[in-house]
XYZ file of C-alpha atoms in Angstrom:
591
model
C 237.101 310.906 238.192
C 234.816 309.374 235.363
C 236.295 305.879 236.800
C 235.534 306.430 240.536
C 232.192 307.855 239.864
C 231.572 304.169 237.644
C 232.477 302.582 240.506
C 230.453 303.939 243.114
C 227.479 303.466 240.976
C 228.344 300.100 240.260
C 228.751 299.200 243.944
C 225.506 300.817 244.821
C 223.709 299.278 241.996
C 225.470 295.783 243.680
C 224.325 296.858 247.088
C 221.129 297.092 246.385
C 220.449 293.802 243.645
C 222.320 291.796 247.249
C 219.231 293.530 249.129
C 221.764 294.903 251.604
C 221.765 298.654 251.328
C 224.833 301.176 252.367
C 223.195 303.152 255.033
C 222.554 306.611 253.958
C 220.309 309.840 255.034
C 216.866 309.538 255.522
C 214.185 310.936 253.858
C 213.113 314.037 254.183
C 210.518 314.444 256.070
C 211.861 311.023 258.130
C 210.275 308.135 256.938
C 208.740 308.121 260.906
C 207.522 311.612 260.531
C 205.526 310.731 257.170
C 203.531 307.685 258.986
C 202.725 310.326 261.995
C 205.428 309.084 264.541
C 207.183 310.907 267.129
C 210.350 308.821 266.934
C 211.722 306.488 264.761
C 211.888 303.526 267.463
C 207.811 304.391 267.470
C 207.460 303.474 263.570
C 209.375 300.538 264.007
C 207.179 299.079 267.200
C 204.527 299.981 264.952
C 205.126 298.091 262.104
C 206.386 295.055 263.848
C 209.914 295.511 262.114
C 212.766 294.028 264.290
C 215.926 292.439 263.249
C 217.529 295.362 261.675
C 217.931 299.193 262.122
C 215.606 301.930 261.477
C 217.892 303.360 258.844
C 218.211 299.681 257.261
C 213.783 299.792 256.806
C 214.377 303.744 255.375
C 216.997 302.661 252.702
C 215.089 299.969 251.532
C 212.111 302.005 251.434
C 213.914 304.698 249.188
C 215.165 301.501 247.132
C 211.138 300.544 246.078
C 209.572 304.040 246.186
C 211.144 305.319 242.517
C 210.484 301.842 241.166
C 206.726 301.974 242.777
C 206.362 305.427 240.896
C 207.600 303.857 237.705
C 205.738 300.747 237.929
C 202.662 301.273 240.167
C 201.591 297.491 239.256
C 204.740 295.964 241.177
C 202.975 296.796 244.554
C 200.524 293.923 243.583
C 202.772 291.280 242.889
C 204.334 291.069 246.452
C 202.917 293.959 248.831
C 199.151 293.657 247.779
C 198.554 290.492 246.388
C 195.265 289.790 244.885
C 194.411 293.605 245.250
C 193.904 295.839 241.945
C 193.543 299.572 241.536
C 189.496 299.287 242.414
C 190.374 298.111 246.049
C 192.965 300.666 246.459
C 190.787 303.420 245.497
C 188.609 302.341 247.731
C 190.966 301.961 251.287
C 193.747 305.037 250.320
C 192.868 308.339 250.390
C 195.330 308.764 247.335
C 197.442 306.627 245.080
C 200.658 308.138 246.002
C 199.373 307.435 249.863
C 199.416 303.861 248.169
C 202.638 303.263 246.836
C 204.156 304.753 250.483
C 202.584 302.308 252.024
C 203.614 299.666 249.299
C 207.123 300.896 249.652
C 207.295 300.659 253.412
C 205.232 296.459 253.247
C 208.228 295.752 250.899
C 210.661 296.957 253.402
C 209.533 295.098 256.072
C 209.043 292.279 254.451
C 212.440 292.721 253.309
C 213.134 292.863 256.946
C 211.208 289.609 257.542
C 213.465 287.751 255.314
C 216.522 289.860 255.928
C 219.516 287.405 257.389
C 222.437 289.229 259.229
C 226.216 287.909 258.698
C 226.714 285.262 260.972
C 228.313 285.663 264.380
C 229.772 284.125 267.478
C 228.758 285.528 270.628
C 230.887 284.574 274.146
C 228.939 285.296 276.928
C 226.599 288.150 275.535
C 229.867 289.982 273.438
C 230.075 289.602 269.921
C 233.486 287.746 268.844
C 235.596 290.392 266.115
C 237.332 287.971 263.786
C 239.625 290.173 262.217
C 240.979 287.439 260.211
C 238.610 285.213 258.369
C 234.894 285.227 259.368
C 232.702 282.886 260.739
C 230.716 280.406 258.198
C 227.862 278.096 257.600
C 229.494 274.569 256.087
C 226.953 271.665 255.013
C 224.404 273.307 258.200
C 227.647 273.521 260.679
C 229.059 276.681 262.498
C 232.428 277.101 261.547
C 235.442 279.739 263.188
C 238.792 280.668 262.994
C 240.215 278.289 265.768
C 242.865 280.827 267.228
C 240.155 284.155 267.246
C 237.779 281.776 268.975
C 239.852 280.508 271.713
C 241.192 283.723 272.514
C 237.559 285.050 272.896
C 236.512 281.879 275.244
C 239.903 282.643 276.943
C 241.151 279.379 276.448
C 245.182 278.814 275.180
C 246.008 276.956 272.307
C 249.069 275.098 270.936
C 249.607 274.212 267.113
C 251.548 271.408 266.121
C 252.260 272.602 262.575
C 254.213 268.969 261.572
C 251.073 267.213 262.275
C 248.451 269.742 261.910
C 247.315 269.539 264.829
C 245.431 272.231 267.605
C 245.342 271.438 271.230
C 242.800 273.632 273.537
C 242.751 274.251 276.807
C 239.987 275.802 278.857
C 238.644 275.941 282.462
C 241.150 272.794 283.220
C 239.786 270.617 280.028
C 241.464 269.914 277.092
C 240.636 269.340 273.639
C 242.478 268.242 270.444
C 241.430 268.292 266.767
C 243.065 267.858 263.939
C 243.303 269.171 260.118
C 240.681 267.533 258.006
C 240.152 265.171 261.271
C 236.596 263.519 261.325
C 237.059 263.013 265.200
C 238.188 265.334 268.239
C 239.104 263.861 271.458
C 238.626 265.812 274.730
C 239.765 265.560 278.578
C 237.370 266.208 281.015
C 237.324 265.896 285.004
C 240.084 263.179 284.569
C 237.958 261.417 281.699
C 238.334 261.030 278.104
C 236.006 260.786 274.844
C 236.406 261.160 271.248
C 233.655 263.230 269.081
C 232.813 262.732 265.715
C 232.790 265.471 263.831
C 230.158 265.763 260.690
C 232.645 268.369 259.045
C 236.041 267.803 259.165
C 238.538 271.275 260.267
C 239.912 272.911 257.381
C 242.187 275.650 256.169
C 240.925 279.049 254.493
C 242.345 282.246 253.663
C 245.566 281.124 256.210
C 242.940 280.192 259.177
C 242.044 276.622 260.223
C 238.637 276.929 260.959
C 236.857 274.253 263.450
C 233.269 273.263 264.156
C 232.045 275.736 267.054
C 229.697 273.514 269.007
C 231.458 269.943 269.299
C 234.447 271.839 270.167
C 232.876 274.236 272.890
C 230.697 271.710 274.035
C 233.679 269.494 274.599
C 235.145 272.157 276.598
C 232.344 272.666 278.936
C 230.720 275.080 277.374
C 226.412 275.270 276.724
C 225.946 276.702 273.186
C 222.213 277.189 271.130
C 221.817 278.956 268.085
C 219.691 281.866 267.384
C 218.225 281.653 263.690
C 216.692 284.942 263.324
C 220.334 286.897 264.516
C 221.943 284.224 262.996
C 224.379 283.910 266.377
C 226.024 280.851 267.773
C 225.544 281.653 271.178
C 228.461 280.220 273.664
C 228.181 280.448 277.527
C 230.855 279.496 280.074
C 228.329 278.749 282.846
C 230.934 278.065 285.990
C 232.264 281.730 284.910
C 228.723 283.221 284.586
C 227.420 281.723 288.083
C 230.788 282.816 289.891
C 230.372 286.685 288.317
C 226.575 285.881 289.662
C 226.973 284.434 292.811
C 230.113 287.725 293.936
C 226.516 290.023 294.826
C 225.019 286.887 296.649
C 227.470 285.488 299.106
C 224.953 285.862 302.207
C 221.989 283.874 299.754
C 224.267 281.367 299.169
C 224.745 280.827 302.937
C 221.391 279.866 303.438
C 221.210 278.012 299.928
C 224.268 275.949 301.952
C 221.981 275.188 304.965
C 219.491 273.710 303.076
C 219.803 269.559 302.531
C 222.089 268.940 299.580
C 221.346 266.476 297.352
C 224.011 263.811 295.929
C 223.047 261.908 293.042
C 225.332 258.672 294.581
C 222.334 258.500 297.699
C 218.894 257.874 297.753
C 216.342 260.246 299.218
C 212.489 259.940 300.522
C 210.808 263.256 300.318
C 207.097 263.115 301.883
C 204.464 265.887 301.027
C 201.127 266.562 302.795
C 198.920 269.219 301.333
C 195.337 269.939 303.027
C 193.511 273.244 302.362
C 189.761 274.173 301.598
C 188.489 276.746 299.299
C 185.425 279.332 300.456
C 183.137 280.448 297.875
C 181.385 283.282 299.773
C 177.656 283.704 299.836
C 175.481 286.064 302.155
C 172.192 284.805 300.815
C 172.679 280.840 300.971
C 175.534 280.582 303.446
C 178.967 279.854 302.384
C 179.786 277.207 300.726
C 183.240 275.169 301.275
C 185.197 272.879 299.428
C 188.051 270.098 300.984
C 190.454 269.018 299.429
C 193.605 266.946 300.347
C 196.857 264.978 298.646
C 199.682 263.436 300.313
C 202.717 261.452 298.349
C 205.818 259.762 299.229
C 208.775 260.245 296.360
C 211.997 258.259 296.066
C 214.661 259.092 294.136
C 218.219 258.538 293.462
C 219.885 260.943 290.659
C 217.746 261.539 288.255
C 215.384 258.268 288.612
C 212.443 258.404 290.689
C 209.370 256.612 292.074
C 206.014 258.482 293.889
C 202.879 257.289 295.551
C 199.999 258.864 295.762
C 196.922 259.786 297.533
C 194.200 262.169 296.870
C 190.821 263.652 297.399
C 190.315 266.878 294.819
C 186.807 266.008 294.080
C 185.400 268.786 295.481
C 186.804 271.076 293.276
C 184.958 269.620 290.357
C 181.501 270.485 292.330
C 183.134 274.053 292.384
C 183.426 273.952 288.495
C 180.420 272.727 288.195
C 178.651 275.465 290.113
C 180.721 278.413 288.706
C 178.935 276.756 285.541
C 175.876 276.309 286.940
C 175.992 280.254 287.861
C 177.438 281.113 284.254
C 174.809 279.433 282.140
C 172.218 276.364 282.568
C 172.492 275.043 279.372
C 176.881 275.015 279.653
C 176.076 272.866 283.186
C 173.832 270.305 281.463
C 176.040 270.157 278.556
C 179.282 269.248 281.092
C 177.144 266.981 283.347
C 178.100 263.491 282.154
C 181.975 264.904 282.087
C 181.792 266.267 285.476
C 180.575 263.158 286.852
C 183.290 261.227 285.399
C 185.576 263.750 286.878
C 184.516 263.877 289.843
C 184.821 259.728 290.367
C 187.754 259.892 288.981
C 189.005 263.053 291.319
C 187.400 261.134 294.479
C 189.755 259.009 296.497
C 192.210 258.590 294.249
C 195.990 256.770 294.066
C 198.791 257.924 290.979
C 201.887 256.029 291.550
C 204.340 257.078 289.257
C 208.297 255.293 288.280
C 210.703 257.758 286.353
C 213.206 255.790 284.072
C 215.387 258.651 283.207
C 217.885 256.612 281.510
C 215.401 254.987 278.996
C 213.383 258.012 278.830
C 210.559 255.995 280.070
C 207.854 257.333 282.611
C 205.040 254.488 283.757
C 201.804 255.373 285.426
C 199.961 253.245 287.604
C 196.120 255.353 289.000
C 192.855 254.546 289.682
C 191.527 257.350 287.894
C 193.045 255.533 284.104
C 189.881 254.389 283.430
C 187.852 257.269 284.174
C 190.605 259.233 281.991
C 190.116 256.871 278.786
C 186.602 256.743 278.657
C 187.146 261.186 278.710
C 189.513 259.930 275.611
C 189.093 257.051 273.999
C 186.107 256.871 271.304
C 183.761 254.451 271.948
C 184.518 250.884 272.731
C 188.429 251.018 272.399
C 188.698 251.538 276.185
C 190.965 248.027 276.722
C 189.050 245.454 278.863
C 192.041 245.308 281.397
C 192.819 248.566 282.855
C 192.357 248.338 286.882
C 195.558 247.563 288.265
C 197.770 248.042 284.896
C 200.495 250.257 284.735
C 200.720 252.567 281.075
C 203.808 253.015 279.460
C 205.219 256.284 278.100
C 208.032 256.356 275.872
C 210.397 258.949 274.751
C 209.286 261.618 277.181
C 212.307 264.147 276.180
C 212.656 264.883 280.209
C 216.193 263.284 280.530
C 218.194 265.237 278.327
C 215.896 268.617 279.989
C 216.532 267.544 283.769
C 220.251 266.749 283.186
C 220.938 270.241 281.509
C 218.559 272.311 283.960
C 219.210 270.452 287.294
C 222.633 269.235 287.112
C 223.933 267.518 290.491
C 226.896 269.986 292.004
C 229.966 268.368 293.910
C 228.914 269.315 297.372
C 224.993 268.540 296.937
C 224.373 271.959 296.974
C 223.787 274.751 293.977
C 224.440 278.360 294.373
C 222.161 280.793 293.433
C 224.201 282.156 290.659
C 224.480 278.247 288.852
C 220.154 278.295 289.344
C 220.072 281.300 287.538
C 222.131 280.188 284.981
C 220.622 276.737 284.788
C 217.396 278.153 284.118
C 219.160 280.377 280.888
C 220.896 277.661 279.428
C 217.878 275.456 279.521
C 216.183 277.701 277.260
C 218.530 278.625 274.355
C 216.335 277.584 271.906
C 214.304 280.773 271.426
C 216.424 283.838 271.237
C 219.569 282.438 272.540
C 221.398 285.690 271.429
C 219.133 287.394 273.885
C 219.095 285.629 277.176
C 222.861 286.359 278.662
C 221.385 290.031 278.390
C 217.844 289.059 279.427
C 219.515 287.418 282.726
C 222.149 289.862 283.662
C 219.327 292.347 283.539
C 217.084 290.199 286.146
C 220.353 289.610 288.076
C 220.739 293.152 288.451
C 217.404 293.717 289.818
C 217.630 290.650 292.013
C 220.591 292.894 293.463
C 218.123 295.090 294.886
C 216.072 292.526 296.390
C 218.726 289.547 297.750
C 221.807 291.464 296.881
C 224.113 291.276 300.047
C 223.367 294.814 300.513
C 219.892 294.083 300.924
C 220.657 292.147 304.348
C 221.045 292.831 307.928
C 222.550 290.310 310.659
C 221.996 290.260 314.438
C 224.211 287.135 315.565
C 223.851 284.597 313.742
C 220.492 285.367 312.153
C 220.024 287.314 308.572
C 216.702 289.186 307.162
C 216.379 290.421 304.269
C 212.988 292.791 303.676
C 211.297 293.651 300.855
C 208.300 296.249 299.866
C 206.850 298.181 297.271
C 209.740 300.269 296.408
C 211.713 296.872 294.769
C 209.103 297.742 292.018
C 210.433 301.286 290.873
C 211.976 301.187 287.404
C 210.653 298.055 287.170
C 207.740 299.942 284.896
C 208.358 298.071 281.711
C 208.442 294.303 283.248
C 205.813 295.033 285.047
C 203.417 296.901 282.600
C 202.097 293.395 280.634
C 200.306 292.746 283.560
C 199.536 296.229 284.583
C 200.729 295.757 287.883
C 202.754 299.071 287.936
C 199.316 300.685 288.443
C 197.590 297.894 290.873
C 199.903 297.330 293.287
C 198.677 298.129 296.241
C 200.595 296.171 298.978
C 203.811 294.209 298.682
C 205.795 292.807 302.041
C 208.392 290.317 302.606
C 210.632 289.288 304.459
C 212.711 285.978 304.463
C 215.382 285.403 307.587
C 218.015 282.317 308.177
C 220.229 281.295 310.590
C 223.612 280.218 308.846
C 224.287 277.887 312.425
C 221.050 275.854 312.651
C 220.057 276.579 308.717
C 216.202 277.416 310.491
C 214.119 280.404 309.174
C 211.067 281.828 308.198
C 210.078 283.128 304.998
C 206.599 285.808 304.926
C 204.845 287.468 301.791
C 201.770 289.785 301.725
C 201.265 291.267 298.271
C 197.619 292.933 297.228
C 196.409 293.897 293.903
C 193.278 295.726 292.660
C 191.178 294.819 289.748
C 190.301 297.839 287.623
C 187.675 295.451 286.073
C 185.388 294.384 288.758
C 186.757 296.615 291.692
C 187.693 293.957 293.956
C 191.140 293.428 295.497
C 193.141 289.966 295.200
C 195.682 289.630 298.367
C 198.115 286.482 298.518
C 199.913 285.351 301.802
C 202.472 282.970 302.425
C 203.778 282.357 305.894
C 206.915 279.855 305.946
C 208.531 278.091 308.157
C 211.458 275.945 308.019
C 214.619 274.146 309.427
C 216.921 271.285 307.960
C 215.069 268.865 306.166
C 211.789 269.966 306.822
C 209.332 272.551 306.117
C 205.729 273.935 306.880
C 204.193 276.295 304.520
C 200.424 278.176 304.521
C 199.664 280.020 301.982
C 196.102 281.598 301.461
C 194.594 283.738 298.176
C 191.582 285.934 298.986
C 189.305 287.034 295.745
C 187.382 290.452 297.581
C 184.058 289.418 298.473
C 183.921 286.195 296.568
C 186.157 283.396 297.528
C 189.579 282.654 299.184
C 191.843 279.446 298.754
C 193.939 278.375 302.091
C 196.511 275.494 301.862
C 198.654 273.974 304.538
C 201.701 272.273 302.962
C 204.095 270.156 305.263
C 207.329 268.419 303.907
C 210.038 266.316 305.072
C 213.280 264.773 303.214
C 215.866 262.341 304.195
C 218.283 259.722 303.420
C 217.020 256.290 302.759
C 218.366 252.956 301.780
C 215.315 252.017 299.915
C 215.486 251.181 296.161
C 214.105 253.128 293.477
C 212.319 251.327 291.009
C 213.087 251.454 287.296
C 209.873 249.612 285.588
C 206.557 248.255 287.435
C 207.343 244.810 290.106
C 208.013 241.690 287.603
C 204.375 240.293 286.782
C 202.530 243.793 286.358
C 200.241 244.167 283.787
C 202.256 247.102 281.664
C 199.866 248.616 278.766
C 202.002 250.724 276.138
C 200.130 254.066 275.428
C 201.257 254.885 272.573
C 200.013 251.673 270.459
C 197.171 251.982 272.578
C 196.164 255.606 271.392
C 197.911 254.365 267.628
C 194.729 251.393 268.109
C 192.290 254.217 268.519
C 193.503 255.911 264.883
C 190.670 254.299 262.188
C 193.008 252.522 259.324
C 191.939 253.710 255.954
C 190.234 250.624 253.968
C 191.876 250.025 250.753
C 189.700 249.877 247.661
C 189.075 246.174 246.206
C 191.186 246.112 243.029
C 188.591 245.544 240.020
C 191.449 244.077 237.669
């Protein structure tokens, strides 16, 4: 007995010099009850503690409070820096109030710092490696290769002779080798090796393999979440079918719509006119124009646009809503508002998109009106009307390829949108989203779902009202919408034969802070190819926005430009803006 009872004390004693305490009871009262909380889920919103467990945040604070009572000076070396016994006289009712609080700021900063085992999640479920557990080699996610591809659902052949693994997932195949610096994969008919910046290796009977190249080679999207310390893997084809089961009738009209094919070229022309009404009973109402229309070319991923414009106006609605604010703000903006307004007035933006060189150039006739906002004094270059300005290493390639990928038939289905816009943003949270967008998925159920839809021949509508809203409290409550709602109507209706249909929205809110109501309509209308849209924004009393917006796409045989016509003046920005950086003068050297 004397042995065991060593031994537990030893392993607590380990437990808690690791900083990773054995869970045990709470205090008594609960360490949420002592701070004044209802519940412990309360203390923990409270404190801003996430990232581990309630009972995790009382353990540790049961871990500092006996060494606190011993040595009331340790609560200033990390928990109250730069305070002394003076200052906490001064802010705590009592000094035992003190080290409480000192206790708890250790445990959250405890929690702060506090990094969970690693794991592998497929699809929003955490992988259980019962043999061997995943690892961090030289930065690089490492997993038992058999536990793994049993999780993605894959099969898997070793070749024990040559120590070799051969994956197959989804109809793509992938083999690696022991201590291999390379993997080489088979996908859609094509293959490509990998290198590998750690090689596969053998532990406790496993051979362990480096998750992402390996997934990724597969088909798979993965991101890593730092603070759960997850390597997040997502079969996206499997994801968008489980989607897209609850959306068949969507998809229909997703599959009247024009596809796109990133083989053809396609001219899409846009015409927006609208006016904005600032009302006034006194003066007369006062209206503002404005107007933009632009052709756009593109082929894959590579595009070309032209522009015109007229926005001016809404620079001399600024510059009232100034004017109206404060005198001395207008005067202060006048020489900028000018500028912008010259610059906003008749304008032309033609734009080329060099997606493989992750170059965009920019050809307007507002550049030097833009500069001279800019540029300090006298570094505007002499040649600017007619140049076109060169922007390197944009980053949009790598984003439009992952986010917009170009399906088979032209055509995505709403369940791949959905899941384009998830995988596009695994870089915050990744171990969050699959959970984040099944939950949005569920209520889009309610709102698209096939249930949602009634047919008469060959038409569908789908309606939608205030009542999509209910449970929807805590999505909507940042925006305190769940209180000033007041309307919400719409309706959206295809025909799968003709792919016509119509698509209306009335949705009213009030404004608790000035009393007046906001109501946004949209009326659509729309058949293959092209499209007619109003929409129209009312402020109560004080101004509404109305905009007409007409489009039209089709095939062309036109050519999409990669860089400006040969002979065009082509200014890099970058050295330009580098050019407007002063260069430290070296001191002469007395020696």
């Amino acid at each position: 007995m004397k042995k065991k009872a060593i031994a537990l004390l030893l392993t607590a004693a380990l437990l808690c010099g690791l900083g990773v305490p054995a869970l045990a009871a709470d205090t008594n009262p609960p360490l949420y009850q002592q701070w004044g909380y209802s519940t412990a889920q309360e203390f923990m919103d409270n404190w801003g503690i996430s990232g581990v467990s309630y009972d995790w945040v009382s353990e540790r604070y049961q871990y500092y409070l006996p060494q606190l009572q011993q040595n009331p000076d340790m609560a200033f070396d990390r928990a109250y820096q730069g305070w002394g016994w003076g200052m906490v006289d001064t802010y705590f009712s009592s000094r035992e109030e003190f080290l409480r609080d000192a206790a708890t700021q250790l445990a959250r900063l405890d929690a702060y710092e506090y990094l969970p085992p690693m794991q592998v999640q497929v699809n929003g479920r955490k992988v259980d490696f019962t043999q061997g557990q995943p690892e961090m080699k030289d930065s690089c996610a490492m997993a038992p290769v058999r536990l793994l591809v049993e999780a993605l659902g894959g099969e898997m052949e070793y070749f024990a002779s040559a120590e070799v693994v051969q994956i197959e997932l989804n109809g793509n195949r992938v083999t690696v080798g022991m201590g291999g610096t390379v993997l080489d994969a088979w996908r859609g008919g094509a293959q490509e090796s990998v290198g590998l910046d750690v090689p596969p290796y053998e532990k406790d009977g496993q051979m362990y393999v480096p998750v992402r190249p390996v997934c990724e080679a597969l088909g798979l999207d993965v991101g890593w979440d730092e603070g759960a310390q997850a390597v997040v893997v997502l079969d996206g084809d499997s994801i968008a079918a489980d989607i897209d089961r609850s959306f068949t009738i969507l998809n229909r009209f997703l599959a009247s719509a024009p596809g796109y094919d990133a083989d053809k070229t396609y001219r899409s022309a846009f015409e927006v006119a609208g006016v904005i009404t600032r009302f006034d009973t006194i003066d007369g109402d006062r209206t503002y124009p404005i107007k933009a229309k632009a052709t756009v070319l593109s082929h894959g991923y590579q595009m070309q646009m032209d522009m015109e414009f007229d926005l001016a106006s809404l620079v001399s609605l600024v510059s009232t809503e100034l004017g109206s604010w404060s005198r001395w703000l207008q005067a202060d903006y006048a020489g900028q508002m000018e500028t912008l307004q010259h610059m906003l007035k008749d304008g032309k933006l033609q734009l080329i998109l060099n997606v493989d060189e992750d170059t965009l150039y920019v050809k307007t006739t507002a550049m030097k009106d833009l500069l001279s906002l800019a540029a300090p004094e006298g570094k505007i270059p002499a040649v600017v009307d007619g140049a076109w300005f060169k922007i390197t290493n944009i980053g949009l390639a790598g984003k439009l390829q992952s986010s917009m990928p170009f399906e088979e038939n032209g055509n995505r289905t709403f369940g791949q949108i959905l899941y384009r816009i998830m995988a596009g943003n695994l870089r915050y949270d990744a171990s969050k989203k699959y959970s984040e967008m099944m939950a949005d998925v569920q209520t889009l159920r309610g709102v698209l779902g096939d249930q949602q839809f009634t047919k008469s021949g060959s038409t569908y509508t789908v309606k939608v009202d205030k009542s999509v809203f209910v449970g929807q409290e805590e999505a909507l409550s940042p925006f305190g919408l769940q209180n000033w709602l007041k309307e919400f109507e719409g309706k959206l209706t295809f025909n799968e034969v003709s792919g016509a249909g119509t698509a209306t929205l009335r949705c009213r809110i009030g404004m608790p802070t000035n009393g007046s109501d906001i109501l946004l309509t949209m009326d659509v209308q729309y058949a293959k190819g092209k499209g007619e849209a109003r929409y129209a924004l009312h402020l109560q009393n004080q101004m509404k926005c109305e905009l007409t917006l007409h489009t039209e796409v089709e095939e062309t045989d036109e050519t999409v430009l990669t860089e400006p016509p040969e002979g065009a003046l082509v200014i890099d920005l970058k050295g330009l803006m580098d050019a407007w950086t002063p260069t430290e003068e070296q001191p002469e050297d007395t020696d």
